[in-house]
Amino acid sequence: MPPTTFRRPTRRSVLRGASAVGLTAVAAPALARGAAAGGPPPPNVVVVSIDDLGWRDFGAYGNTFNETPHIDRLAREGLRFTRAYSAAPLCSPTRAALMTGLYPARTGITDFLREAPAASNKFLSPDVPTVPDFLGPYGYTTALIGKWHLTETYSGEYTERPGNPYAHGLDEAIASERLYIADGDYFHPYRFMPDLPARRPGEYLTDRLADEAVDFVARHRDEPFFLHVSNYAVHTTLAAKPDLLAKYEAKPGAGELPNRPALAAMLESIDDQVGRIVAALAEHGLAERTLLLVTSDNGSPFRDATAPLRGGKSELYEGGIRVPLIAYWPGRVPPGRTDATPVSTIDVLPTALELAAGDGAPAARFDGTSLAPLLTGRGRLRRDTLFWVYPHFNQDRHPHAAVRHGDFKLVRRLRGGAAELYHLGRDPGETDDVAGRHPATLRRLTALLDAHLADVALLPPPDPGAYPVTELDERFDTDLGRFTVLPVPPGSHRGTATAGDGRLTVTTQAPTHLLLLSDTAPRTDAFALVLDTGTFAGTGGQDTVFVGLAKDADNYLLFRHHNGLRRAGWDLRIDGKLITVGMEPLDNLDGTVDLSRPGSRYALVARGTVATAYVDQGAGWEFLFTADAGGVLDLTDPEVRAAYRYTASVRLDRGTITLNGLRAGSRRRGAGPAS
């Protein structure tokens, strides 16, 4: 199918945190001088990314089972980075970082994006400048071949979907998913690209991407280009061409982990793809005008394959974020070198911009930095710190963040602050926590990480200073005149609800769920709503309090706490239907939250479409989880906000629950973007 090109006419260049101290300006001496009038064109940049590839899956990184001769040759004739990192432990945020040169937290993409029925509606906003914005002014054609995974919309006209590649100004987006990828589909017909015709019988997707890349190079050989060949492989479910699979199944060691014949066969197809791209560049006389990068979007999901590093995909230990990175550029990148400088996905775009602009590179704001000094071997990076934030639950993993500063690395849970400190120079496998032996280093890295979290403003706690405009301050001193009491579902038992002497009291002898809607709607999409809990019934299967927003008994977003199970979570109901698709598993919180203690509080903090749960169990605010309901409840829309009210709620089988207060504060107008 021929590529379709589309470029929107205008774009705002709005970037959250653009003035933050963590961003670096790129305006350095360049490898390329072709930006000058009359000179040769600036160099091409080709990035080949491999989905879920482990850091040592190439032969060049020590793998003796997988066969990657083309890629290994690039490593021998180019530069092999030994401490390269993905910007995140999962695919979508790393892809956002590659497109923007920013840490994922600044882009709003911090987790893998869900399928369309999910409550969220995340996408990489066109308001965030991306590759075409920076390279387009220098005459570059920009293109994607393969996986995008930066939108959660999979219906409607492709070019009209929020966050689609063309909305970011890419000139071509070829063989990019039209439906949710899920567990992949490697043989035609492709489930997630139903309209893509095959070029040959039995077509294999990796080979198709190679065909498209070779054709792209031929079409654009006379102009500079940035091409991202974004492989769907080797993401599970593993599926290889039968002849290659048979080859590896018959190979000695095939039955011994971490050797996986299907993965090895898939990787050989990618290796052939890379070989074809290199040959196409040479055929058209572009080899010496093209920087080729080969890397991965995150660590392997197979923990045995990341050894001796710790962890894997979705973790911020080295096995989840250490990736291979090979740079090949005949005549510009000296052959046969390795470099142990820590580098990251966020460095790709700053590098491309420097190559494109020559001495005229604009002072662009990035978290990343240009790798040009390392590519030539003529200099070093002026950076000694990298950050990662993964604020999500994933299987048995808790939300956590990390910072690498020099050879030390801190990994810290976002709730409770439990921290581990490792010296990666001596202990790359992160087996020896040295926090107790290096207290000064622990304090230093803790301060760096705290400053970064504040800089990206990802998880703002409900501190009054951040939300100084009082919208609701209900102490329940008199009555419920400001509240509407609704049973859930409508018409069900409602018990009795009274207020006075600083307490709201709900009593029932039958199962009851009540919403207590205040008379106040949020004025902005940046607010903090705090529930002061009181006493619980201590009986029955339901002993639950809620805090959030409600329109009526069929439409609400509520954070809940079940006292008996010490369980936290959230309920989203729209038009009477409870929406659960795409929700993070919060089972890890079970048994850890007790709001029956004196002074306990439960808070919902909203920034745009994202709501964050915090609890205070008597010792200060603790982060719990985030929830994104933007696909069905868009709080950035003033009309939607006007229909919802700050709400407290209780659910119990019998007995009495009390609440001590409900307060809401918002940010001042003009205090900056909400998200």
Tab-separated table of N, CA and C in Angstrom, residues 46 145 174 199-200 206-221 225 227 229 272-284 286:
chain	number	residue	atom	x	y	z
A	46	VAL	N	18.742	7.027	10.505
A	46	VAL	CA	17.866	5.854	10.493
A	46	VAL	C	17.952	5.196	11.864
A	145	ILE	N	8.078	3.646	9.870
A	145	ILE	CA	7.679	2.367	9.287
A	145	ILE	C	7.515	1.401	10.441
A	174	ILE	N	3.972	4.216	7.531
A	174	ILE	CA	3.770	3.034	6.695
A	174	ILE	C	3.700	1.790	7.576
A	199	ARG	N	2.427	-8.229	-0.084
A	199	ARG	CA	3.220	-8.117	-1.305
A	199	ARG	C	3.559	-9.484	-1.883
A	200	ARG	N	3.524	-10.504	-1.006
A	200	ARG	CA	3.843	-11.855	-1.463
A	200	ARG	C	3.082	-12.858	-0.597
A	206	THR	N	8.108	-8.704	9.652
A	206	THR	CA	9.446	-8.118	9.717
A	206	THR	C	10.030	-7.939	8.318
A	207	ASP	N	9.784	-8.901	7.444
A	207	ASP	CA	10.251	-8.782	6.058
A	207	ASP	C	9.524	-7.651	5.336
A	208	ARG	N	8.231	-7.469	5.640
A	208	ARG	CA	7.478	-6.393	5.001
A	208	ARG	C	8.046	-5.031	5.408
A	209	LEU	N	8.391	-4.886	6.685
A	209	LEU	CA	8.986	-3.630	7.114
A	209	LEU	C	10.320	-3.398	6.414
A	210	ALA	N	11.069	-4.465	6.178
A	210	ALA	CA	12.323	-4.335	5.435
A	210	ALA	C	12.058	-3.862	4.013
A	211	ASP	N	11.049	-4.442	3.352
A	211	ASP	CA	10.691	-4.010	1.993
A	211	ASP	C	10.374	-2.518	1.969
A	212	GLU	N	9.575	-2.090	2.937
A	212	GLU	CA	9.166	-0.695	2.972
A	212	GLU	C	10.362	0.218	3.230
A	213	ALA	N	11.281	-0.202	4.088
A	213	ALA	CA	12.450	0.619	4.385
A	213	ALA	C	13.350	0.761	3.166
A	214	VAL	N	13.560	-0.345	2.458
A	214	VAL	CA	14.382	-0.304	1.247
A	214	VAL	C	13.749	0.623	0.213
A	215	ASP	N	12.441	0.541	0.045
A	215	ASP	CA	11.744	1.407	-0.909
A	215	ASP	C	11.817	2.870	-0.484
A	216	PHE	N	11.692	3.108	0.816
A	216	PHE	CA	11.768	4.484	1.310
A	216	PHE	C	13.132	5.101	0.994
A	217	VAL	N	14.199	4.355	1.237
A	217	VAL	CA	15.548	4.855	0.954
A	217	VAL	C	15.676	5.213	-0.528
A	218	ALA	N	15.125	4.368	-1.391
A	218	ALA	CA	15.204	4.646	-2.832
A	218	ALA	C	14.413	5.891	-3.206
A	219	ARG	N	13.224	6.065	-2.613
A	219	ARG	CA	12.383	7.217	-2.954
A	219	ARG	C	13.010	8.534	-2.517
A	220	HIS	N	13.722	8.495	-1.405
A	220	HIS	CA	14.188	9.742	-0.802
A	220	HIS	C	15.711	9.859	-0.812
A	221	ARG	N	16.339	9.182	-1.744
A	221	ARG	CA	17.804	9.177	-1.789
A	221	ARG	C	18.386	10.562	-2.077
A	225	PHE	N	16.691	12.626	5.247
A	225	PHE	CA	15.525	12.004	5.873
A	225	PHE	C	15.856	11.492	7.266
A	227	LEU	N	14.304	8.405	9.440
A	227	LEU	CA	13.454	7.225	9.301
A	227	LEU	C	13.535	6.386	10.560
A	229	VAL	N	12.479	2.854	11.753
A	229	VAL	CA	11.975	1.520	11.430
A	229	VAL	C	11.666	0.851	12.764
A	272	ASP	N	18.393	-9.771	9.236
A	272	ASP	CA	18.340	-9.693	7.769
A	272	ASP	C	17.763	-8.347	7.322
A	273	GLN	N	16.769	-7.862	8.052
A	273	GLN	CA	16.188	-6.557	7.746
A	273	GLN	C	17.241	-5.460	7.830
A	274	VAL	N	18.014	-5.458	8.902
A	274	VAL	CA	19.063	-4.460	9.064
A	274	VAL	C	20.087	-4.582	7.941
A	275	GLY	N	20.440	-5.816	7.576
A	275	GLY	CA	21.378	-6.016	6.476
A	275	GLY	C	20.863	-5.444	5.174
A	276	ARG	N	19.560	-5.582	4.920
A	276	ARG	CA	18.976	-5.040	3.694
A	276	ARG	C	18.976	-3.512	3.710
A	277	ILE	N	18.733	-2.917	4.872
A	277	ILE	CA	18.757	-1.454	4.963
A	277	ILE	C	20.168	-0.931	4.706
A	278	VAL	N	21.160	-1.576	5.289
A	278	VAL	CA	22.555	-1.174	5.066
A	278	VAL	C	22.911	-1.297	3.588
A	279	ALA	N	22.477	-2.394	2.953
A	279	ALA	CA	22.768	-2.585	1.529
A	279	ALA	C	22.088	-1.521	0.676
A	280	ALA	N	20.857	-1.137	1.027
A	280	ALA	CA	20.142	-0.108	0.268
A	280	ALA	C	20.849	1.234	0.391
A	281	LEU	N	21.315	1.552	1.586
A	281	LEU	CA	22.053	2.806	1.761
A	281	LEU	C	23.311	2.813	0.898
A	282	ALA	N	24.021	1.683	0.875
A	282	ALA	CA	25.238	1.598	0.059
A	282	ALA	C	24.911	1.683	-1.429
A	283	GLU	N	23.855	1.020	-1.849
A	283	GLU	CA	23.481	1.000	-3.264
A	283	GLU	C	23.221	2.412	-3.789
A	284	HIS	N	22.647	3.258	-2.957
A	284	HIS	CA	22.288	4.603	-3.396
A	284	HIS	C	23.327	5.642	-2.973
A	286	LEU	N	24.523	6.331	-0.019
A	286	LEU	CA	24.133	7.070	1.175
A	286	LEU	C	24.822	6.592	2.443
